[in-house]
Coordinates of C-alpha atoms and ligand atoms in Angstrom, one line a residue:
M1 CA -53.9 -111.0 3.5
L2 CA -50.9 -109.0 4.7
K3 CA -47.7 -108.9 2.7
P4 CA -45.0 -110.1 5.2
Q5 CA -42.7 -107.4 6.5
A6 CA -40.0 -107.0 9.2
T7 CA -41.3 -104.9 12.1
P8 CA -40.2 -104.4 15.7
T9 CA -42.0 -107.7 16.5
R10 CA -41.4 -109.7 13.3
D11 CA -38.5 -111.1 11.3
L12 CA -38.5 -111.8 7.6
I13 CA -36.2 -114.0 5.6
N14 CA -36.2 -114.1 1.8
L15 CA -35.7 -117.6 0.2
D16 CA -35.0 -116.5 -3.4
G17 CA -32.0 -117.8 -5.2
T18 CA -31.3 -121.0 -7.2
W19 CA -33.2 -124.1 -6.0
R20 CA -32.8 -127.7 -6.9
F21 CA -35.2 -128.5 -9.7
A22 CA -36.7 -131.6 -11.3
V23 CA -39.5 -132.4 -13.7
D24 CA -42.0 -134.9 -12.4
T25 CA -41.7 -138.3 -14.0
H26 CA -43.4 -141.6 -13.3
D27 CA -40.3 -143.0 -11.6
L28 CA -40.1 -140.0 -9.3
V29 CA -42.0 -141.2 -6.3
A30 CA -42.6 -138.9 -3.3
P31 CA -39.7 -136.6 -4.4
W32 CA -40.1 -134.5 -1.2
E33 CA -38.7 -137.4 0.9
R34 CA -35.2 -137.0 -0.4
V35 CA -32.8 -134.7 -2.3
L36 CA -34.2 -134.3 -5.8
P37 CA -32.4 -136.5 -8.4
G38 CA -30.2 -134.9 -11.1
R39 CA -28.3 -131.7 -11.0
L40 CA -30.8 -129.2 -12.4
E41 CA -31.2 -125.9 -10.7
A42 CA -33.8 -123.2 -11.4
A43 CA -33.8 -119.5 -10.4
V44 CA -36.5 -118.2 -8.1
P45 CA -38.3 -115.8 -8.7
A46 CA -38.7 -116.7 -12.4
S47 CA -40.8 -118.9 -14.5
Y48 CA -38.8 -122.0 -15.1
N49 CA -39.6 -122.5 -18.8
D50 CA -37.1 -120.3 -20.7
Q51 CA -34.3 -120.9 -18.2
F52 CA -33.8 -124.3 -19.8
V53 CA -32.9 -125.2 -23.4
D54 CA -34.3 -128.7 -23.2
P55 CA -37.8 -128.4 -25.0
A56 CA -39.1 -131.2 -22.7
I57 CA -38.6 -129.0 -19.7
R58 CA -39.7 -125.8 -21.3
G59 CA -42.9 -127.3 -22.6
H60 CA -43.4 -129.9 -19.8
V61 CA -47.1 -130.3 -18.9
G62 CA -47.6 -131.3 -15.3
V63 CA -45.7 -130.9 -12.1
V64 CA -42.2 -129.7 -11.5
W65 CA -40.4 -129.8 -8.2
Y66 CA -38.3 -127.1 -6.5
Q67 CA -36.3 -127.8 -3.4
R68 CA -33.9 -126.2 -1.0
T69 CA -32.6 -126.3 2.5
V70 CA -33.8 -123.7 4.9
F71 CA -32.3 -122.7 8.3
V72 CA -34.9 -121.7 10.8
P73 CA -33.3 -118.9 12.8
R74 CA -32.5 -120.0 16.3
G75 CA -33.9 -116.7 17.7
W76 CA -37.4 -117.8 16.6
G77 CA -38.1 -120.0 19.6
G78 CA -41.6 -119.2 21.0
E79 CA -42.6 -117.3 17.8
R80 CA -45.2 -118.2 15.2
I81 CA -43.3 -119.3 12.0
V82 CA -44.8 -118.9 8.6
L83 CA -43.8 -119.9 5.1
R84 CA -45.2 -117.7 2.3
I85 CA -45.2 -118.4 -1.4
D86 CA -46.0 -115.2 -3.3
A87 CA -47.2 -117.3 -6.4
A88 CA -47.0 -120.9 -7.6
T89 CA -48.4 -121.0 -11.1
H90 CA -50.9 -122.5 -11.4
A91 CA -51.0 -124.8 -8.3
G92 CA -48.6 -125.5 -5.5
S93 CA -48.1 -128.2 -2.9
V94 CA -45.5 -127.5 -0.2
Y95 CA -43.6 -130.1 1.8
V96 CA -41.4 -129.5 4.8
E97 CA -39.3 -132.7 5.1
D98 CA -41.9 -135.5 4.5
R99 CA -44.9 -133.5 5.5
L100 CA -47.4 -131.7 3.2
V101 CA -47.9 -128.3 4.8
A102 CA -49.9 -126.4 2.2
E103 CA -51.7 -126.7 -1.1
H104 CA -53.1 -123.9 -3.2
V105 CA -54.8 -123.5 -6.5
G106 CA -54.5 -120.3 -8.5
G107 CA -51.3 -119.1 -10.0
Y108 CA -51.1 -115.4 -9.2
T109 CA -52.1 -115.0 -5.5
P110 CA -50.1 -115.8 -2.4
F111 CA -50.5 -118.6 0.1
E112 CA -49.0 -119.6 3.4
A113 CA -48.2 -122.5 5.7
D114 CA -48.0 -122.2 9.4
L115 CA -44.8 -124.1 10.4
T116 CA -44.8 -123.2 14.1
D117 CA -45.4 -126.8 15.3
I118 CA -43.4 -128.3 12.4
V119 CA -40.0 -126.8 12.5
T120 CA -37.4 -126.2 15.2
P121 CA -35.6 -122.9 15.5
G122 CA -31.9 -123.4 15.0
E123 CA -32.4 -126.4 12.7
A124 CA -32.4 -126.9 9.0
V125 CA -35.3 -128.4 7.0
R126 CA -35.8 -129.6 3.5
L127 CA -38.4 -127.6 1.7
T128 CA -39.9 -129.0 -1.5
I129 CA -42.5 -127.2 -3.6
G130 CA -44.4 -129.0 -6.4
V131 CA -45.8 -126.6 -9.0
D132 CA -48.4 -127.8 -11.5
N133 CA -49.0 -125.9 -14.8
R134 CA -52.1 -127.8 -15.9
L135 CA -55.2 -126.0 -16.9
T136 CA -58.6 -127.6 -17.3
N137 CA -62.1 -126.5 -17.9
V138 CA -62.5 -125.9 -14.2
T139 CA -59.4 -123.9 -13.6
I140 CA -58.9 -120.1 -13.9
P141 CA -57.7 -119.6 -16.5
P142 CA -59.1 -122.6 -18.4
G143 CA -57.3 -124.9 -20.7
T144 CA -57.2 -128.5 -22.0
V145 CA -54.7 -131.3 -21.3
T146 CA -54.6 -134.2 -23.7
T147 CA -52.4 -137.3 -23.7
G148 CA -51.0 -138.2 -27.2
P149 CA -50.4 -141.7 -28.5
D150 CA -46.7 -141.2 -27.3
G151 CA -48.1 -141.0 -23.8
I152 CA -46.9 -137.4 -23.5
Q153 CA -49.3 -134.7 -22.1
R154 CA -50.0 -131.7 -24.2
Q155 CA -51.8 -128.5 -23.2
S156 CA -53.8 -126.0 -25.1
Y157 CA -55.4 -122.8 -23.7
L158 CA -57.5 -120.0 -24.9
H159 CA -55.3 -117.1 -23.8
D160 CA -52.9 -115.3 -26.0
F161 CA -49.8 -115.5 -23.7
Y162 CA -47.3 -118.2 -23.0
N163 CA -48.3 -120.4 -20.1
Y164 CA -45.2 -119.6 -18.1
A165 CA -45.2 -121.5 -14.8
G166 CA -43.2 -122.1 -11.7
L167 CA -42.2 -119.9 -8.8
A168 CA -42.2 -116.5 -10.5
R169 CA -42.4 -114.5 -7.3
S170 CA -40.6 -114.6 -4.0
V171 CA -40.7 -117.2 -1.3
W172 CA -40.4 -116.0 2.3
M173 CA -40.2 -117.3 5.8
Y174 CA -41.2 -115.0 8.6
S175 CA -41.9 -114.9 12.3
T176 CA -44.7 -113.2 14.2
P177 CA -45.6 -113.3 17.9
R178 CA -48.2 -116.0 18.8
R179 CA -50.7 -113.2 19.3
F180 CA -50.6 -111.2 16.1
V181 CA -52.2 -108.8 13.7
R182 CA -53.7 -111.0 11.0
D183 CA -55.3 -108.5 8.6
I184 CA -55.9 -104.8 8.2
A185 CA -58.7 -103.3 6.0
I186 CA -58.7 -99.6 5.2
T187 CA -61.2 -97.4 3.4
T188 CA -61.2 -93.6 3.1
E189 CA -63.8 -91.0 2.8
L190 CA -63.5 -87.3 2.1
I191 CA -65.4 -84.5 3.8
G192 CA -64.4 -81.2 2.5
S193 CA -60.7 -80.9 3.2
S194 CA -60.8 -83.6 5.9
A195 CA -60.7 -87.3 5.6
L196 CA -62.0 -90.3 7.5
V197 CA -59.7 -93.3 7.4
D198 CA -61.9 -96.2 8.4
F199 CA -60.0 -99.3 9.7
T200 CA -60.9 -102.8 10.7
I201 CA -58.1 -104.9 12.4
D202 CA -58.2 -108.6 12.6
A203 CA -56.1 -109.5 15.6
M204 CA -55.5 -113.1 16.8
G205 CA -55.3 -113.6 20.5
S206 CA -56.0 -111.4 23.4
G207 CA -54.6 -107.8 23.8
E208 CA -55.5 -104.3 23.1
V209 CA -55.4 -102.9 19.6
S210 CA -54.4 -99.3 18.9
V211 CA -53.6 -97.5 15.6
H212 CA -51.9 -94.3 14.6
L213 CA -51.4 -92.6 11.4
T214 CA -48.3 -90.7 10.4
D215 CA -47.8 -88.3 7.6
E216 CA -44.9 -88.4 5.1
A217 CA -42.8 -86.2 7.5
G218 CA -43.3 -88.8 10.2
A219 CA -45.7 -86.6 12.4
V220 CA -48.6 -88.5 14.0
V221 CA -51.8 -87.0 12.7
A222 CA -54.4 -89.3 14.2
R223 CA -54.7 -92.1 16.8
A224 CA -57.4 -94.4 18.0
D225 CA -58.0 -97.4 20.2
G226 CA -59.9 -100.5 19.3
A227 CA -60.0 -103.1 16.5
S228 CA -62.2 -100.9 14.3
G229 CA -63.1 -97.3 14.0
S230 CA -62.3 -94.1 12.1
L231 CA -59.4 -91.7 12.1
S232 CA -60.1 -88.2 11.3
V233 CA -57.5 -86.3 9.3
S234 CA -57.9 -82.5 8.8
D235 CA -56.2 -80.7 5.9
V236 CA -55.6 -84.1 4.3
H237 CA -53.0 -84.6 1.6
L238 CA -54.8 -86.6 -1.1
W239 CA -53.4 -89.5 -3.0
Q240 CA -53.8 -88.2 -6.6
P241 CA -53.0 -89.8 -9.9
G242 CA -49.6 -88.5 -10.8
A243 CA -49.1 -87.1 -7.3
A244 CA -49.0 -89.9 -4.7
Y245 CA -49.1 -89.1 -1.0
L246 CA -49.0 -91.9 1.4
Y247 CA -49.7 -91.9 5.2
D248 CA -48.5 -94.8 7.2
L249 CA -51.0 -96.7 9.5
T250 CA -49.3 -98.5 12.3
V251 CA -51.3 -101.1 14.2
E252 CA -50.1 -102.2 17.6
L253 CA -51.3 -105.1 19.7
T254 CA -50.4 -104.6 23.3
D255 CA -50.8 -106.4 26.6
D256 CA -50.7 -104.2 29.6
E257 CA -48.7 -101.6 27.7
D258 CA -46.2 -104.3 26.5
L259 CA -45.9 -104.4 22.7
V260 CA -47.0 -107.8 21.4
D261 CA -47.2 -107.2 17.7
S262 CA -46.8 -104.2 15.3
F263 CA -47.5 -103.8 11.6
S264 CA -47.6 -100.8 9.3
I265 CA -49.2 -100.3 5.9
P266 CA -49.2 -97.3 3.6
V267 CA -52.5 -95.5 3.3
G268 CA -53.5 -93.3 0.4
V269 CA -56.5 -91.1 0.9
R270 CA -58.6 -91.0 -2.2
T271 CA -62.1 -91.7 -3.4
V272 CA -63.4 -93.3 -6.5
E273 CA -66.8 -93.0 -7.9
V274 CA -68.8 -93.6 -11.0
R275 CA -71.4 -90.9 -11.6
G276 CA -73.5 -90.9 -14.7
N277 CA -71.0 -91.5 -17.5
Q278 CA -68.0 -90.2 -15.6
F279 CA -65.2 -91.9 -13.6
L280 CA -64.3 -89.7 -10.7
I281 CA -61.2 -89.8 -8.6
N282 CA -61.3 -87.5 -5.6
G283 CA -64.5 -86.0 -7.1
Q284 CA -62.8 -85.0 -10.3
P285 CA -63.4 -86.6 -13.7
F286 CA -60.5 -88.9 -14.5
Y287 CA -59.4 -90.0 -18.0
F288 CA -57.3 -93.2 -18.1
T289 CA -54.3 -93.3 -20.4
G290 CA -51.9 -96.2 -20.6
F291 CA -51.8 -99.8 -21.4
G292 CA -52.8 -103.4 -20.8
K293 CA -49.5 -104.9 -19.6
H294 CA -48.1 -108.3 -19.1
E295 CA -45.6 -109.7 -16.6
D296 CA -43.2 -110.9 -19.3
T297 CA -39.6 -110.6 -20.0
A298 CA -36.9 -112.7 -21.7
I299 CA -35.6 -115.7 -19.8
R300 CA -37.5 -114.8 -16.6
G301 CA -40.9 -115.3 -18.2
K302 CA -43.3 -114.0 -15.7
G303 CA -40.6 -113.7 -13.0
H304 CA -40.8 -110.6 -11.0
D305 CA -37.8 -108.4 -11.6
P306 CA -37.3 -105.1 -9.7
A307 CA -35.1 -103.6 -12.5
Y308 CA -37.9 -104.2 -15.1
L309 CA -40.4 -102.8 -12.5
V310 CA -38.4 -99.6 -12.2
H311 CA -37.8 -99.3 -15.9
D312 CA -41.4 -100.0 -16.9
F313 CA -42.6 -97.3 -14.6
Q314 CA -39.9 -94.9 -16.0
L315 CA -41.3 -95.6 -19.5
L316 CA -44.9 -95.1 -18.3
D317 CA -43.8 -91.7 -17.0
W318 CA -41.8 -90.9 -20.2
I319 CA -44.8 -91.6 -22.3
G320 CA -47.2 -89.7 -20.1
A321 CA -49.4 -92.7 -19.2
N322 CA -51.3 -92.4 -15.9
S323 CA -52.6 -96.0 -15.6
F324 CA -52.5 -99.7 -16.6
R325 CA -54.5 -102.8 -16.3
T326 CA -53.0 -105.9 -14.8
S327 CA -54.0 -107.9 -17.8
H328 CA -54.6 -110.9 -17.5
Y329 CA -53.9 -111.8 -13.9
P330 CA -53.0 -110.2 -10.5
Y331 CA -49.4 -108.9 -10.7
A332 CA -46.7 -109.2 -8.0
E333 CA -47.6 -107.1 -5.0
E334 CA -44.4 -105.1 -5.5
V335 CA -45.9 -103.7 -8.7
L336 CA -48.9 -102.4 -6.8
E337 CA -46.8 -100.9 -4.0
F338 CA -44.7 -99.1 -6.6
A339 CA -47.9 -97.8 -8.3
D340 CA -49.1 -96.6 -4.9
R341 CA -45.8 -94.7 -4.3
H342 CA -45.7 -93.2 -7.8
G343 CA -49.3 -92.2 -8.4
I344 CA -50.1 -94.7 -11.2
V345 CA -53.7 -95.8 -11.4
V346 CA -54.3 -99.5 -11.7
I347 CA -57.2 -101.6 -12.9
D348 CA -56.7 -104.9 -11.1
E349 CA -57.8 -108.0 -13.0
T350 CA -58.3 -111.7 -12.0
A351 CA -56.8 -114.5 -13.9
A352 CA -60.1 -115.2 -15.6
V353 CA -59.0 -115.0 -19.2
G354 CA -60.1 -117.3 -22.0
L355 CA -63.6 -118.0 -20.7
N356 CA -64.7 -117.9 -24.3
L357 CA -64.6 -121.0 -26.5
G358 CA -65.2 -118.9 -29.6
V359 CA -61.9 -117.0 -29.4
M360 CA -58.3 -118.1 -30.0
G361 CA -55.6 -115.4 -29.7
G362 CA -57.9 -112.9 -31.2
L363 CA -59.0 -115.2 -34.0
T364 CA -62.4 -116.6 -34.0
G365 CA -64.4 -119.7 -34.7
S366 CA -67.8 -120.8 -33.6
P367 CA -67.5 -122.6 -30.3
A368 CA -68.0 -126.4 -30.8
I369 CA -69.7 -126.5 -27.4
P370 CA -71.3 -123.6 -25.4
T371 CA -68.8 -121.7 -23.3
F372 CA -71.1 -121.9 -20.3
G373 CA -72.2 -125.4 -19.8
P374 CA -71.3 -128.8 -18.2
D375 CA -68.2 -129.4 -20.4
G376 CA -67.1 -125.8 -20.5
C377 CA -67.2 -123.2 -17.8
N378 CA -69.5 -124.9 -15.3
D379 CA -70.4 -124.5 -11.6
E380 CA -67.0 -125.7 -10.6
T381 CA -65.3 -123.1 -12.8
Q382 CA -67.5 -120.5 -11.3
A383 CA -66.6 -121.6 -7.8
A384 CA -62.9 -121.4 -8.7
H385 CA -63.5 -117.9 -10.2
A386 CA -65.2 -116.8 -7.0
Q387 CA -62.2 -117.9 -5.1
H388 CA -59.9 -115.9 -7.4
I389 CA -62.0 -112.8 -6.8
R390 CA -61.9 -113.4 -3.0
E391 CA -58.1 -113.8 -3.0
L392 CA -57.5 -110.8 -5.3
I393 CA -59.6 -108.5 -3.2
A394 CA -58.2 -109.9 0.1
R395 CA -54.7 -109.2 -1.2
D396 CA -55.1 -105.8 -2.9
K397 CA -58.0 -104.1 -1.1
N398 CA -55.7 -101.5 0.6
H399 CA -53.8 -100.2 -2.4
P400 CA -54.9 -96.7 -3.3
S401 CA -53.6 -97.2 -6.8
V402 CA -56.2 -99.8 -7.4
V403 CA -59.4 -98.0 -8.5
M404 CA -61.4 -100.8 -10.2
W405 CA -61.7 -104.6 -10.3
C406 CA -61.8 -106.2 -13.7
I407 CA -63.3 -109.6 -13.0
A408 CA -62.6 -111.2 -16.4
N409 CA -61.0 -110.6 -19.8
E410 CA -63.1 -111.3 -22.9
P411 CA -65.5 -113.9 -21.5
A412 CA -68.3 -114.9 -23.9
T413 CA -70.8 -112.4 -22.4
N414 CA -72.8 -112.7 -25.6
E415 CA -73.5 -116.4 -25.0
E416 CA -76.3 -118.0 -23.2
G417 CA -75.5 -118.7 -19.6
A418 CA -73.2 -115.7 -19.3
R419 CA -75.5 -113.8 -17.0
E420 CA -76.1 -116.8 -14.7
Y421 CA -72.4 -117.2 -14.6
F422 CA -71.4 -113.6 -13.9
A423 CA -74.2 -112.1 -11.9
P424 CA -73.2 -113.9 -8.7
L425 CA -69.5 -113.1 -9.2
I426 CA -70.3 -109.4 -9.7
D427 CA -72.4 -109.5 -6.5
L428 CA -69.6 -111.2 -4.7
A429 CA -67.0 -108.6 -5.7
R430 CA -69.4 -105.8 -4.6
E431 CA -70.0 -107.5 -1.3
L432 CA -66.2 -107.9 -0.7
D433 CA -65.5 -104.3 -1.7
S434 CA -68.2 -101.7 -2.0
T435 CA -65.7 -98.8 -2.6
R436 CA -64.5 -99.7 -6.1
P437 CA -66.3 -100.0 -9.4
I438 CA -66.4 -103.2 -11.3
T439 CA -65.7 -103.9 -14.9
I440 CA -65.2 -106.7 -17.5
A441 CA -63.0 -106.3 -20.6
E442 CA -65.6 -107.0 -23.3
V443 CA -64.8 -109.2 -26.3
M444 CA -65.5 -107.9 -29.9
F445 CA -68.3 -110.4 -30.4
A446 CA -70.1 -109.1 -27.4
T447 CA -71.9 -106.2 -28.9
F448 CA -74.1 -103.6 -27.3
E449 CA -77.0 -105.5 -28.9
N450 CA -76.2 -109.1 -27.7
D451 CA -74.2 -108.6 -24.5
R452 CA -75.9 -110.2 -21.4
V453 CA -74.0 -108.6 -18.5
A454 CA -73.0 -105.0 -19.3
D455 CA -75.9 -103.6 -17.3
L456 CA -74.5 -105.2 -14.2
L457 CA -71.1 -103.4 -14.6
D458 CA -70.1 -99.9 -13.4
V459 CA -67.8 -99.3 -16.3
I460 CA -67.9 -100.9 -19.7
S461 CA -64.4 -101.8 -20.9
L462 CA -64.1 -102.7 -24.5
N463 CA -61.4 -104.7 -26.3
R464 CA -61.7 -103.8 -30.0
Y465 CA -59.5 -104.4 -33.0
Y466 CA -61.0 -102.5 -35.9
G467 CA -58.2 -102.1 -38.4
W468 CA -56.6 -105.3 -37.3
Y469 CA -58.8 -108.4 -36.8
V470 CA -61.6 -106.6 -38.6
A471 CA -61.0 -104.2 -41.6
V472 CA -57.2 -104.9 -41.6
G473 CA -55.4 -102.3 -43.6
D474 CA -58.5 -100.2 -44.1
L475 CA -58.5 -97.5 -41.4
Q476 CA -61.4 -95.7 -43.1
T477 CA -63.8 -98.6 -42.7
A478 CA -62.4 -99.3 -39.3
E479 CA -63.2 -95.8 -38.2
Q480 CA -66.8 -96.2 -39.2
Y481 CA -67.2 -99.5 -37.4
L482 CA -65.6 -98.1 -34.3
E483 CA -67.7 -95.0 -34.2
H484 CA -70.9 -97.1 -34.5
D485 CA -69.8 -99.5 -31.9
L486 CA -68.8 -96.9 -29.2
R487 CA -71.9 -94.9 -29.9
G488 CA -74.1 -97.9 -29.5
W489 CA -72.6 -98.8 -26.0
S490 CA -72.8 -95.2 -24.7
E491 CA -76.3 -94.5 -25.9
K492 CA -77.7 -97.8 -24.7
F493 CA -76.1 -98.0 -21.3
G494 CA -75.4 -94.4 -20.3
K495 CA -72.3 -95.6 -18.4
P496 CA -68.7 -94.7 -18.7
I497 CA -67.0 -96.7 -21.4
M498 CA -63.3 -97.1 -22.0
M499 CA -61.1 -98.9 -24.4
A500 CA -59.3 -101.6 -22.5
E501 CA -57.5 -102.9 -25.6
Y502 CA -56.8 -101.6 -29.1
G503 CA -53.6 -102.2 -31.0
V504 CA -51.9 -103.7 -33.9
D505 CA -48.9 -106.0 -34.3
T506 CA -46.0 -104.0 -35.4
L507 CA -42.5 -105.0 -36.5
P508 CA -39.9 -102.3 -35.6
G509 CA -38.1 -101.3 -38.9
A510 CA -41.1 -102.1 -41.1
H511 CA -42.2 -98.9 -42.9
S512 CA -44.6 -97.8 -45.6
V513 CA -46.3 -94.6 -46.9
W514 CA -49.6 -96.5 -47.2
D515 CA -51.8 -98.2 -44.6
V516 CA -49.8 -101.4 -44.5
P517 CA -50.2 -103.6 -41.4
W518 CA -47.2 -104.5 -39.4
T519 CA -45.5 -101.2 -40.2
E520 CA -44.6 -98.5 -37.6
E521 CA -46.7 -95.9 -39.5
Y522 CA -49.7 -98.2 -39.4
Q523 CA -49.5 -98.5 -35.7
R524 CA -49.3 -94.8 -35.4
D525 CA -52.1 -94.0 -37.8
Y526 CA -54.3 -96.8 -36.3
L527 CA -54.0 -95.2 -32.9
S528 CA -54.7 -91.6 -34.1
M529 CA -57.8 -92.9 -35.9
H530 CA -59.0 -94.3 -32.6
H531 CA -58.2 -91.2 -30.7
R532 CA -60.3 -89.1 -33.1
V533 CA -63.2 -91.4 -32.4
F534 CA -62.7 -91.5 -28.7
D535 CA -62.6 -87.8 -28.4
R536 CA -66.0 -87.5 -30.1
N537 CA -67.7 -89.7 -27.5
P538 CA -68.9 -88.0 -24.4
S539 CA -69.1 -91.2 -22.3
F540 CA -65.5 -92.1 -23.1
V541 CA -63.3 -92.2 -19.9
G542 CA -60.1 -93.8 -21.0
E543 CA -57.8 -95.5 -23.5
Q544 CA -55.4 -98.3 -22.7
V545 CA -53.4 -99.5 -25.7
W546 CA -52.7 -103.2 -26.2
N547 CA -49.9 -103.7 -25.2
F548 CA -47.2 -101.9 -23.3
A549 CA -44.6 -104.2 -24.7
D550 CA -44.3 -107.2 -27.0
F551 CA -44.8 -110.5 -25.1
Q552 CA -44.4 -114.2 -25.5
T553 CA -47.2 -116.4 -26.7
T554 CA -47.6 -120.0 -27.9
V555 CA -46.4 -120.5 -31.4
G556 CA -49.0 -119.8 -34.1
I557 CA -49.2 -118.6 -37.7
H558 CA -50.4 -115.2 -36.5
R559 CA -47.6 -114.7 -34.0
V560 CA -44.0 -113.8 -34.9
E561 CA -41.8 -114.5 -31.8
G562 CA -44.9 -113.7 -29.8
N563 CA -47.5 -110.9 -29.8
R564 CA -46.0 -107.8 -31.4
K565 CA -48.6 -105.2 -30.4
G566 CA -46.2 -103.6 -27.9
I567 CA -45.6 -99.9 -28.1
F568 CA -42.3 -101.0 -26.7
S569 CA -40.4 -104.0 -27.9
R570 CA -40.0 -106.9 -25.5
D571 CA -36.6 -105.3 -24.5
R572 CA -38.4 -102.0 -24.0
K573 CA -37.3 -100.0 -27.0
P574 CA -39.9 -97.5 -28.3
K575 CA -41.6 -98.2 -31.6
G576 CA -42.5 -95.1 -33.7
A577 CA -46.0 -94.8 -32.3
A578 CA -44.6 -94.3 -28.8
H579 CA -43.6 -90.7 -29.7
S580 CA -47.1 -89.8 -31.0
L581 CA -48.7 -91.4 -28.0
R582 CA -46.3 -89.4 -25.8
E583 CA -47.3 -86.2 -27.5
R584 CA -51.0 -86.9 -26.9
W585 CA -50.8 -88.2 -23.3
K586 CA -48.5 -85.4 -22.1
R587 CA -50.9 -83.0 -23.6
I588 CA -54.1 -84.3 -22.1
G589 CA -52.8 -85.4 -18.7
N590 CA -55.6 -86.9 -16.5
R591 CA -58.5 -85.0 -18.3
K592 CA -60.7 -86.1 -21.1
P593 CA -59.6 -84.3 -24.3
T594 CA -62.0 -81.7 -25.6
P595 CA -63.8 -82.9 -28.6
P596 CA -62.9 -81.3 -31.9
T597 CA -65.2 -78.5 -32.9
D598 CA -66.6 -80.5 -35.9
A599 CA -67.9 -83.3 -33.5
Ligands
LIG1 C1 -57.3 -109.8 -27.0 C2 -56.9 -110.4 -25.8 C3 -55.4 -110.3 -25.6 C4 -54.7 -110.6 -26.9 C5 -55.1 -109.7 -27.9 C6 -54.5 -109.9 -29.3 O1 -58.4 -109.5 -27.3 O2 -57.6 -109.9 -24.7 O3 -55.0 -111.2 -24.6 O4 -53.3 -110.7 -26.8 O5 -56.5 -109.7 -28.1 O6 -53.4 -109.3 -29.6 O7 -55.0 -110.7 -30.0

């Protein structure tokens, strides 16, 4: 799915700002038919929750309504007119005046409504969007809604971040010609110092398709006619981690030499491959450094914010990180575009977090019912998960920064039914994209002995908390556990393994000369213990600390104003460990550190 843009043949209008807002109540019947009652307004893009002081709004379970008036530009007569919602978390229904024009389930991928036959250029329409934050055992991510004796719905979920909801990304209206370029798919291959840029164009309506590729200086380096084919580029500039280079591919749909539609996307030429126990980018072994992140800031919740985007990437650069994982859902497309332009490597994750009835915010219990079964993650959940994978790959397939798909975080891959659940999903992801490796971030209880899916993956990503949830305050014991665990995985599977999560809650300003959890020294020493172990393991291809920054969670006895495992605080101030990480990552760059001589 193409991200809308203004081109010589298309116009684009951004609908961000403050919208009328109302929480759904029993007496609110068909709210799209009139101006929303009350005087509430909510900012878009932003989660609505923390914008309001009323706990009944912040914690509302169910639907909320956003509404605004939109003028359809009068110059759009004869054009195709499309409304695009970048994200409605977790389900959206869109009304233009009294009419339902789109519905979508899945909180982190875009959807559109074709308004061509519904609106009139030059006239204003009332646009109403209902957003539902309810999670069930058949949604991705899963959750449970219960109705208390007071008649109020309450919600619980298995993921360790606050269930921010609403319109956290932009809303757009755009025009295209009636005959238009619907999709573009690019893959790249390297042959010596030349590249092949393979393209497939999905164009709607008659006309001739042609493409041309320009370099960063604007010079055309290759051209071709037809809806699919290969462009050959000699002396290619590669897209490299830390050294992005982007060509531009322009697609033109013409009719007898008249331009009908035109669309351009950036193209980074790079290859990704797993060979033996190595992860190769452009044929060179690559070692991931960086973080699992969250889209999470004060007040905005998961709202996309360009200033935080810039600042977070500045901090990644400052600390010497070369990568991050979009834990635990697809991020705003602007984030991936930024990563494309700045050479940051991305592991792109679906919203499938919490498919594990035995885990709660890192704490464990025995699942009361099996995770994979009729009342847990069942066929319907699996179908929803498949749809999430389809939408993720459809949206992000052309980003050079994305080097791997992570199709779930910490599912119960140790439980019965896991293989039956995941094998078809892994097959699906491979079918949709044969160019990128696939991983799952593996939970602590899934060990190299009991895991049921790891052999199906290209890279084994591990989430491990030795020294925190296990052997807390005892880094010596933690080191032995970790060593044994990593060795087990690498010896059994012979695949690249990486740490997708390791970290400890840390309160800035807490200090100790001993191994005392929550102190800044403990975070630093916990990390260096891990790094010693990583560097001894020949199959190890990367380390992503949990988390880049502190983030909001539900309340709980093990959470102090949220999860405090950030290397930066929620307002992005470095904790002590940031400096030692910086020293290590600047030193090692993109290459695996050489093991110490006593290894
Ligand atoms: C995990 C989860 C992550 C949590 C983290 C923690 O394993 O993947 O979402 O936030 O542990 O801090 O407990």
